[in-house]
Coordinates of C-alpha atoms in Angstrom, one line a residue:
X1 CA 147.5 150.8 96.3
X2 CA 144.0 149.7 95.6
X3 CA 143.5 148.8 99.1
X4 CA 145.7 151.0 101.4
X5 CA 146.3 153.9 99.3
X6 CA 142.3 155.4 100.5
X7 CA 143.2 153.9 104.2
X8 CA 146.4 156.3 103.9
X9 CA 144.1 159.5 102.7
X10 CA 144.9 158.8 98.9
X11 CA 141.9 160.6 96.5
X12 CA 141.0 158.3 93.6
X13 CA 142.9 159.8 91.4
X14 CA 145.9 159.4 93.7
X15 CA 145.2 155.6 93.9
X16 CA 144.8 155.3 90.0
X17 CA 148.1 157.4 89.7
X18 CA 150.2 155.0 91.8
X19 CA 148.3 151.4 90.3
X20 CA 150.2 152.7 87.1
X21 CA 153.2 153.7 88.1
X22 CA 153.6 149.8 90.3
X23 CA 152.4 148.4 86.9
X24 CA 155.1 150.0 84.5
X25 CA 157.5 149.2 87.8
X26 CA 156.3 145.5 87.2
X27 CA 156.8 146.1 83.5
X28 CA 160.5 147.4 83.8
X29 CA 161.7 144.6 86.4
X30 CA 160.2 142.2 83.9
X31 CA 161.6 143.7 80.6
X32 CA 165.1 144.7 82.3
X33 CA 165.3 141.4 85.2
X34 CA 163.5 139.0 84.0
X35 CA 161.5 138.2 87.1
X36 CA 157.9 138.3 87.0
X37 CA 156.5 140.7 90.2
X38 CA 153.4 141.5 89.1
X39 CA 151.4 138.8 90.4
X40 CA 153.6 137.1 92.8
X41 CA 151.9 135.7 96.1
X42 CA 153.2 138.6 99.2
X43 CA 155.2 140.6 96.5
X44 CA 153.3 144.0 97.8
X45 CA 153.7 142.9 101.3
X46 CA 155.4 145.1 103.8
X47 CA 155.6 148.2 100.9
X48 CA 156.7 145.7 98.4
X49 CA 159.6 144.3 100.0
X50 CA 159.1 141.0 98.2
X51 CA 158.7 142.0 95.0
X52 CA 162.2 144.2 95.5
X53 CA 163.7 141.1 97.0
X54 CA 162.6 138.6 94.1
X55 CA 164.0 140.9 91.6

């Protein structure tokens, strides 16, 4: 979100708003999965299609 959310037209509060919300996302897949997203290599590639794939 960091990096495309501005490219996309995203204010800063907008970017800070959707860093959380892909953190507790992280968080749930973790607690609920067991699979760690967060900093998995490509996992936010192509809109986070690895990370949903992993878990």
């Amino acid at each position: 979100a960091r990096v495309y959310g501005p490219q996309k037209g995203a204010s800063p509060r907008q970017v800070e708003l959707l860093e959380q919300g892909l953190a507790n996302l992280a968080e749930v897949i973790q607690r609920d999965l067991g699979r760690q997203v967060a900093d998995l290599p490509g996992a936010g590639a192509a809109g986070g299609l690895g990370a949903g794939l992993v878990a």
